[in-house]
Amino acid sequence: MNSSTTAGADGTAHPTDTAHRAPAPDPTGATLRKAARENFPVAPAFLPPAWRHGLMALYGYARLVDDIGDGDLAPGGSDAALLLGTDPRAARERGEEVPVDPMPPAERLVLLDALEADLDRGLAGRSPRHPLLAALGPVAREHRLPEDSLRALIEANRLDQRVHRYADRAQLLGYCALSADPVGRLVLAVTGTTTPERVRRSDAVCTALQIIEHLQDVAEDRARGRIYLPAEDMRRFRVDPDDLLAPTANASLRALIAVEAEWARGLLAEGVPLVRDTGGRLRLLLAGFVGGGRAALRGLSAARWDVLAGARRAGRRDLASSCLAVLRAASRPPEGPPGAAGGPSDPSGPGPSPDPAPSSPSRNASTTP
């Protein structure tokens, strides 16, 4: 029997029935469980406990930011209630944990502002309202995480509410500099292994992983009203935005996806020298990130670039095989131009050979829409 006693003003004990009381919302569990769906291992068991704790705190924060930006949280749900300082139990009692309709962009911006205010509380050593921010605060202070990287993830999701198309690759790189590159910089900070060269290579790898995710999620993003395929490239391959609403990809869209994948492959080639520059368990962790990207590219290729029909996601065996290939490549001394796609630093070998890709802007381009 679920009951307890409370004392009244006169000190008399009164029974209190809790059998039907809504449990306290747990917004952390559902968010952290999403780590299993990523293209790469987030915080594998072989890492030191302090690293795993820090990486999961980072993941929880980044996932929460993205869930708000994507409108995946229920308006008035427990996450929103926590950030806005209202009663999260009321949201659970109303059954508002699963959104029926996406949260409107204006409400997402309000929540992103509230999340940034909660981040400020955590960074200042005060008590954040949301448990995921409460977990991040000590990690951020202990490892001196770059605040600009933490805030960039919020800014990327603000941008998602205003910008739904990217004119060319330079603009998309500017977006990735906010949405993806900060993650790698934060991982290096948690592991205490930041150097300028590692940051440069990490930025390229993280941008590649973001582009690959965009390719995997073309249909999902189009349903949200967003297109991350550069408009310039779409015009070149005669791909219309409405083509992205079809159940399967036509030949023009497949050719476009193949070229964008080759662009990502070239950026991801920076991963092998990045892994080569490290050792121990950090080398294994970074090989997992790079290997996850390679495995995802193979999945797209195996689906013949049909991203609308649902390309197969890499399984554990595919991921392990790709990680081993990265480690083998990193164990060899570099030969030829570093990061040359299809060369010794590219364990996936040569990619597809559709029409040559449009001239690609420098990785350091920072143009934002």
Short mmCIF file of C-alpha atoms in Angstrom, two decimals:
data_model
loop_
_atom_site.label_atom_id
_atom_site.label_comp_id
_atom_site.label_asym_id
_atom_site.label_seq_id
_atom_site.Cartn_x
_atom_site.Cartn_y
_atom_site.Cartn_z
CA MET A 1 0.00 0.00 0.00
CA ASN A 2 1.39 3.38 -1.00
CA SER A 3 0.74 5.70 1.87
CA SER A 4 2.67 7.97 4.16
CA THR A 5 2.01 10.29 7.06
CA THR A 6 2.40 14.01 7.36
CA ALA A 7 2.31 16.08 10.50
CA GLY A 8 -0.28 18.85 10.84
CA ALA A 9 0.25 22.17 12.52
CA ASP A 10 -0.66 20.59 15.86
CA GLY A 11 1.88 17.82 15.40
CA THR A 12 -0.80 15.17 14.78
CA ALA A 13 0.12 12.62 12.14
CA HIS A 14 -2.30 12.35 9.22
CA PRO A 15 -2.17 9.62 6.58
CA THR A 16 -1.49 10.85 3.04
CA ASP A 17 -2.44 8.62 0.12
CA THR A 18 0.25 8.67 -2.59
CA ALA A 19 -1.04 5.73 -4.63
CA HIS A 20 -2.28 7.97 -7.43
CA ARG A 21 0.25 10.76 -7.18
CA ALA A 22 2.12 11.32 -10.43
CA PRO A 23 5.79 10.36 -10.14
CA ALA A 24 8.35 13.09 -10.44
CA PRO A 25 9.23 13.55 -14.12
CA ASP A 26 12.56 12.12 -15.21
CA PRO A 27 13.61 14.19 -18.22
CA THR A 28 17.18 12.90 -18.11
CA GLY A 29 16.66 9.19 -18.79
CA ALA A 30 14.81 9.50 -22.09
CA THR A 31 17.30 12.07 -23.33
CA LEU A 32 20.43 10.11 -22.43
CA ARG A 33 19.04 6.88 -23.90
CA LYS A 34 19.11 8.53 -27.32
CA ALA A 35 22.89 8.12 -27.28
CA ALA A 36 22.39 4.56 -28.52
CA ARG A 37 20.94 5.90 -31.79
CA GLU A 38 23.98 7.95 -32.77
CA ASN A 39 26.31 6.99 -35.62
CA PHE A 40 29.20 6.64 -33.16
CA PRO A 41 29.74 5.50 -29.56
CA VAL A 42 29.21 8.48 -27.25
CA ALA A 43 30.90 7.32 -24.04
CA PRO A 44 32.15 3.72 -24.41
CA ALA A 45 32.86 1.63 -21.33
CA PHE A 46 36.62 1.44 -21.89
CA LEU A 47 37.05 5.14 -21.07
CA PRO A 48 38.05 6.37 -17.60
CA PRO A 49 34.99 7.05 -15.42
CA ALA A 50 35.70 10.79 -15.33
CA TRP A 51 35.74 10.96 -19.12
CA ARG A 52 32.55 8.92 -19.43
CA HIS A 53 30.80 11.10 -16.89
CA GLY A 54 31.90 14.25 -18.68
CA LEU A 55 30.98 12.97 -22.14
CA MET A 56 27.51 11.89 -21.03
CA ALA A 57 26.96 15.28 -19.40
CA LEU A 58 27.95 16.91 -22.69
CA TYR A 59 25.70 14.58 -24.65
CA GLY A 60 22.72 15.25 -22.41
CA TYR A 61 23.17 18.98 -22.83
CA ALA A 62 23.66 18.85 -26.62
CA ARG A 63 20.72 16.46 -27.05
CA LEU A 64 18.43 18.69 -25.00
CA VAL A 65 19.42 21.72 -27.07
CA ASP A 66 18.70 19.83 -30.31
CA ASP A 67 15.39 18.45 -29.04
CA ILE A 68 14.25 21.98 -28.28
CA GLY A 69 15.44 23.27 -31.65
CA ASP A 70 13.74 20.41 -33.51
CA GLY A 71 10.46 20.94 -31.68
CA ASP A 72 10.56 17.44 -30.23
CA LEU A 73 9.60 18.53 -26.71
CA ALA A 74 5.98 18.83 -25.67
CA PRO A 75 4.79 22.40 -25.12
CA GLY A 76 4.28 22.63 -21.39
CA GLY A 77 6.00 19.26 -20.84
CA SER A 78 8.38 18.50 -18.01
CA ASP A 79 11.53 19.77 -19.78
CA ALA A 80 9.82 23.05 -20.59
CA ALA A 81 8.41 23.30 -17.08
CA LEU A 82 11.83 22.81 -15.53
CA LEU A 83 13.50 25.41 -17.73
CA LEU A 84 10.72 27.93 -17.25
CA GLY A 85 10.50 27.36 -13.51
CA THR A 86 6.95 25.98 -13.45
CA ASP A 87 5.70 22.75 -11.85
CA PRO A 88 6.92 19.72 -13.87
CA ARG A 89 4.48 17.40 -12.06
CA ALA A 90 1.56 19.23 -13.60
CA ALA A 91 2.86 18.41 -17.08
CA ARG A 92 3.11 14.72 -16.20
CA GLU A 93 -0.43 14.70 -14.79
CA ARG A 94 -1.74 16.31 -17.98
CA GLY A 95 -0.03 13.62 -20.04
CA GLU A 96 1.95 16.13 -22.09
CA GLU A 97 5.25 14.26 -22.25
CA VAL A 98 4.78 13.11 -25.87
CA PRO A 99 4.15 15.97 -28.30
CA VAL A 100 1.31 15.56 -30.77
CA ASP A 101 2.27 18.57 -32.87
CA PRO A 102 5.73 20.13 -33.13
CA MET A 103 6.40 23.02 -30.81
CA PRO A 104 6.00 26.32 -32.73
CA PRO A 105 9.30 28.09 -33.54
CA ALA A 106 8.46 31.06 -31.31
CA GLU A 107 8.09 28.74 -28.31
CA ARG A 108 11.33 26.98 -29.20
CA LEU A 109 13.16 30.31 -29.10
CA VAL A 110 11.68 31.05 -25.69
CA LEU A 111 12.90 27.68 -24.41
CA LEU A 112 16.35 28.17 -25.95
CA ASP A 113 16.60 31.48 -24.11
CA ALA A 114 15.52 29.75 -20.89
CA LEU A 115 18.08 27.01 -21.46
CA GLU A 116 20.86 29.55 -21.96
CA ALA A 117 19.85 31.24 -18.72
CA ASP A 118 20.05 27.85 -17.01
CA LEU A 119 23.48 27.32 -18.57
CA ASP A 120 24.55 30.66 -17.10
CA ARG A 121 23.44 29.48 -13.67
CA GLY A 122 25.45 26.28 -13.96
CA LEU A 123 28.59 27.98 -15.23
CA ALA A 124 28.41 30.48 -12.37
CA GLY A 125 28.21 27.69 -9.78
CA ARG A 126 24.55 28.29 -8.98
CA SER A 127 21.83 25.62 -9.12
CA PRO A 128 20.34 25.13 -12.60
CA ARG A 129 16.68 24.25 -12.87
CA HIS A 130 17.11 21.34 -15.29
CA PRO A 131 18.97 18.22 -14.10
CA LEU A 132 20.88 17.91 -17.38
CA LEU A 133 22.26 21.42 -16.86
CA ALA A 134 22.96 20.58 -13.23
CA ALA A 135 25.07 17.64 -14.43
CA LEU A 136 26.91 19.80 -16.95
CA GLY A 137 27.84 22.62 -14.57
CA PRO A 138 30.51 20.81 -12.51
CA VAL A 139 31.95 19.21 -15.66
CA ALA A 140 32.19 22.59 -17.38
CA ARG A 141 33.96 24.14 -14.40
CA GLU A 142 36.29 21.20 -13.74
CA HIS A 143 37.43 20.83 -17.33
CA ARG A 144 37.20 24.53 -18.19
CA LEU A 145 34.96 23.83 -21.14
CA PRO A 146 34.99 26.65 -23.69
CA GLU A 147 31.83 28.64 -23.07
CA ASP A 148 31.69 29.82 -26.66
CA SER A 149 31.37 26.20 -27.80
CA LEU A 150 28.54 25.52 -25.36
CA ARG A 151 26.69 28.64 -26.49
CA ALA A 152 27.32 27.94 -30.18
CA LEU A 153 25.11 24.85 -29.97
CA ILE A 154 22.25 27.01 -28.73
CA GLU A 155 22.89 29.57 -31.48
CA ALA A 156 22.79 26.85 -34.15
CA ASN A 157 19.32 25.87 -33.00
CA ARG A 158 18.20 29.48 -32.95
CA LEU A 159 19.40 29.66 -36.55
CA ASP A 160 17.26 26.60 -37.38
CA GLN A 161 14.17 28.60 -36.46
CA ARG A 162 15.03 31.36 -38.94
CA VAL A 163 16.96 29.71 -41.77
CA HIS A 164 15.58 26.70 -43.63
CA ARG A 165 17.77 26.62 -46.77
CA TYR A 166 21.50 27.10 -47.44
CA ALA A 167 22.56 28.72 -50.67
CA ASP A 168 25.90 26.95 -51.05
CA ARG A 169 28.53 24.92 -49.25
CA ALA A 170 30.12 27.98 -47.68
CA GLN A 171 26.87 28.82 -45.90
CA LEU A 172 26.43 25.23 -44.79
CA LEU A 173 29.97 25.20 -43.40
CA GLY A 174 29.09 28.31 -41.42
CA TYR A 175 26.14 26.46 -39.91
CA CYS A 176 28.29 23.42 -39.10
CA ALA A 177 30.76 25.69 -37.32
CA LEU A 178 27.96 26.33 -34.83
CA SER A 179 26.13 23.00 -34.80
CA ALA A 180 28.92 20.41 -35.07
CA ASP A 181 32.47 21.69 -34.61
CA PRO A 182 31.89 22.80 -30.98
CA VAL A 183 31.14 19.20 -30.03
CA GLY A 184 34.62 18.03 -31.00
CA ARG A 185 36.22 20.95 -29.19
CA LEU A 186 34.27 20.09 -26.06
CA VAL A 187 35.33 16.43 -26.29
CA LEU A 188 38.97 17.49 -26.52
CA ALA A 189 38.46 19.75 -23.51
CA VAL A 190 36.89 16.97 -21.41
CA THR A 191 39.81 14.68 -22.19
CA GLY A 192 42.37 17.44 -21.64
CA THR A 193 43.94 16.91 -25.06
CA THR A 194 43.32 20.19 -26.89
CA THR A 195 45.96 21.48 -29.31
CA PRO A 196 45.48 23.85 -32.26
CA GLU A 197 46.15 21.11 -34.81
CA ARG A 198 43.77 18.68 -33.13
CA VAL A 199 41.09 21.35 -33.08
CA ARG A 200 41.55 21.96 -36.81
CA ARG A 201 41.27 18.27 -37.65
CA SER A 202 38.42 17.78 -35.20
CA ASP A 203 36.45 20.58 -36.85
CA ALA A 204 36.75 18.83 -40.21
CA VAL A 205 35.64 15.49 -38.74
CA CYS A 206 32.69 17.02 -36.91
CA THR A 207 31.55 18.90 -40.02
CA ALA A 208 31.76 15.63 -41.97
CA LEU A 209 29.65 13.84 -39.36
CA GLN A 210 27.07 16.63 -39.51
CA ILE A 211 26.87 16.46 -43.30
CA ILE A 212 26.48 12.68 -43.16
CA GLU A 213 23.67 13.02 -40.63
CA HIS A 214 22.00 15.56 -42.90
CA LEU A 215 22.18 13.05 -45.76
CA GLN A 216 20.67 10.31 -43.61
CA ASP A 217 17.87 12.62 -42.47
CA VAL A 218 16.92 14.30 -45.77
CA ALA A 219 13.31 13.09 -45.57
CA GLU A 220 12.92 13.87 -41.87
CA ASP A 221 14.38 17.35 -42.26
CA ARG A 222 12.21 18.07 -45.31
CA ALA A 223 9.16 17.15 -43.27
CA ARG A 224 10.27 19.77 -40.73
CA GLY A 225 10.55 22.34 -43.52
CA ARG A 226 14.36 22.29 -43.62
CA ILE A 227 16.76 21.43 -46.43
CA TYR A 228 20.46 21.08 -45.65
CA LEU A 229 21.47 20.16 -49.20
CA PRO A 230 23.14 23.26 -50.68
CA ALA A 231 20.73 24.96 -53.09
CA GLU A 232 23.56 25.52 -55.57
CA ASP A 233 24.25 21.79 -55.73
CA MET A 234 20.55 20.98 -56.01
CA ARG A 235 20.24 23.24 -59.03
CA ARG A 236 23.28 21.66 -60.63
CA PHE A 237 21.74 18.19 -60.36
CA ARG A 238 18.24 19.45 -61.22
CA VAL A 239 16.81 18.37 -57.88
CA ASP A 240 13.63 20.18 -56.87
CA PRO A 241 12.67 20.58 -53.19
CA ASP A 242 9.49 18.61 -53.90
CA ASP A 243 11.65 15.67 -55.00
CA LEU A 244 12.58 15.27 -51.34
CA LEU A 245 8.95 14.48 -50.49
CA ALA A 246 8.81 11.36 -52.69
CA PRO A 247 8.86 7.85 -51.16
CA THR A 248 12.06 6.99 -53.03
CA ALA A 249 14.88 9.01 -54.49
CA ASN A 250 15.06 9.59 -58.23
CA ALA A 251 18.28 9.32 -60.21
CA SER A 252 19.10 13.02 -59.93
CA LEU A 253 18.75 13.03 -56.16
CA ARG A 254 20.85 9.87 -55.82
CA ALA A 255 23.64 11.46 -57.87
CA LEU A 256 23.48 14.56 -55.68
CA ILE A 257 23.64 12.51 -52.46
CA ALA A 258 26.64 10.59 -53.80
CA VAL A 259 28.51 13.84 -54.47
CA GLU A 260 27.66 15.30 -51.06
CA ALA A 261 28.81 12.04 -49.47
CA GLU A 262 32.12 12.31 -51.31
CA TRP A 263 32.53 15.83 -49.93
CA ALA A 264 31.93 14.48 -46.43
CA ARG A 265 34.36 11.64 -47.06
CA GLY A 266 37.12 14.10 -47.91
CA LEU A 267 36.53 16.05 -44.71
CA LEU A 268 36.40 12.85 -42.68
CA ALA A 269 39.81 11.87 -44.03
CA GLU A 270 41.25 14.32 -41.48
CA GLY A 271 40.18 11.81 -38.86
CA VAL A 272 43.00 9.34 -39.47
CA PRO A 273 45.82 11.83 -38.80
CA LEU A 274 43.82 13.04 -35.80
CA VAL A 275 43.72 9.49 -34.43
CA ARG A 276 47.40 9.00 -35.32
CA ASP A 277 48.27 12.06 -33.22
CA THR A 278 46.78 10.52 -30.07
CA GLY A 279 47.30 7.39 -28.01
CA GLY A 280 45.71 5.13 -25.44
CA ARG A 281 42.00 5.21 -24.88
CA LEU A 282 41.60 8.61 -26.54
CA ARG A 283 42.80 7.02 -29.77
CA LEU A 284 40.09 4.37 -29.45
CA LEU A 285 37.43 6.99 -28.73
CA LEU A 286 38.34 9.12 -31.73
CA ALA A 287 38.57 6.05 -33.95
CA GLY A 288 34.98 5.33 -32.92
CA PHE A 289 33.85 8.78 -34.06
CA VAL A 290 35.66 8.52 -37.39
CA GLY A 291 34.71 4.88 -37.88
CA GLY A 292 31.07 5.69 -37.22
CA GLY A 293 31.13 8.23 -40.02
CA ARG A 294 32.77 5.76 -42.39
CA ALA A 295 30.23 3.07 -41.54
CA ALA A 296 27.37 5.51 -42.12
CA LEU A 297 28.77 6.40 -45.55
CA ARG A 298 28.94 2.71 -46.43
CA GLY A 299 25.31 2.38 -45.40
CA LEU A 300 24.33 5.19 -47.75
CA SER A 301 26.31 3.61 -50.56
CA ALA A 302 24.74 0.20 -49.91
CA ALA A 303 21.31 1.82 -50.29
CA ARG A 304 22.48 3.22 -53.65
CA TRP A 305 22.10 6.69 -52.18
CA ASP A 306 18.32 6.39 -51.77
CA VAL A 307 17.99 8.43 -48.58
CA LEU A 308 14.22 8.71 -48.90
CA ALA A 309 13.49 5.00 -48.62
CA GLY A 310 15.43 4.79 -45.37
CA ALA A 311 19.09 3.84 -45.73
CA ARG A 312 20.24 1.13 -43.33
CA ARG A 313 22.01 2.44 -40.24
CA ALA A 314 25.32 0.83 -39.37
CA GLY A 315 25.18 -2.02 -36.88
CA ARG A 316 27.73 -2.90 -34.23
CA ARG A 317 29.66 -5.21 -36.55
CA ASP A 318 29.89 -2.55 -39.26
CA LEU A 319 31.00 0.02 -36.70
CA ALA A 320 33.64 -2.29 -35.19
CA SER A 321 35.03 -3.15 -38.62
CA SER A 322 35.25 0.49 -39.59
CA CYS A 323 36.93 1.45 -36.30
CA LEU A 324 39.56 -1.26 -36.76
CA ALA A 325 40.24 0.01 -40.27
CA VAL A 326 40.77 3.51 -38.93
CA LEU A 327 43.13 2.23 -36.24
CA ARG A 328 45.13 0.23 -38.79
CA ALA A 329 45.44 3.25 -41.05
CA ALA A 330 46.48 5.43 -38.10
CA SER A 331 49.19 2.95 -37.11
CA ARG A 332 50.94 3.43 -40.46
CA PRO A 333 53.11 6.46 -41.17
CA PRO A 334 51.44 8.96 -43.48
CA GLU A 335 52.12 8.57 -47.19
CA GLY A 336 51.28 11.23 -49.69
CA PRO A 337 49.26 14.39 -49.01
CA PRO A 338 47.67 14.21 -45.53
CA GLY A 339 43.96 13.61 -45.65
CA ALA A 340 43.85 12.84 -49.36
CA ALA A 341 40.57 11.04 -50.01
CA GLY A 342 41.13 7.48 -51.12
CA GLY A 343 44.78 7.63 -50.05
CA PRO A 344 46.49 5.87 -47.15
CA SER A 345 44.78 8.10 -44.59
CA ASP A 346 41.34 7.20 -45.91
CA PRO A 347 40.51 3.65 -44.70
CA SER A 348 37.26 3.48 -46.62
CA GLY A 349 39.09 3.63 -49.93
CA PRO A 350 37.84 5.51 -52.96
CA GLY A 351 34.27 6.67 -52.89
CA PRO A 352 31.68 6.73 -55.66
CA SER A 353 32.50 8.34 -58.96
CA PRO A 354 29.48 10.35 -60.07
CA ASP A 355 29.86 13.73 -61.75
CA PRO A 356 32.71 15.69 -60.14
CA ALA A 357 31.64 17.73 -57.15
CA PRO A 358 31.33 21.49 -57.40
CA SER A 359 34.38 23.35 -56.27
CA SER A 360 34.33 23.19 -52.49
CA PRO A 361 35.03 26.25 -50.33
CA SER A 362 37.76 26.16 -47.73
CA ARG A 363 36.95 24.32 -44.54
CA ASN A 364 37.67 27.54 -42.71
CA ALA A 365 34.85 29.40 -44.41
CA SER A 366 32.63 30.87 -41.76
CA THR A 367 29.89 32.47 -43.79
CA THR A 368 26.53 32.14 -42.07
CA PRO A 369 23.13 32.94 -43.58
#
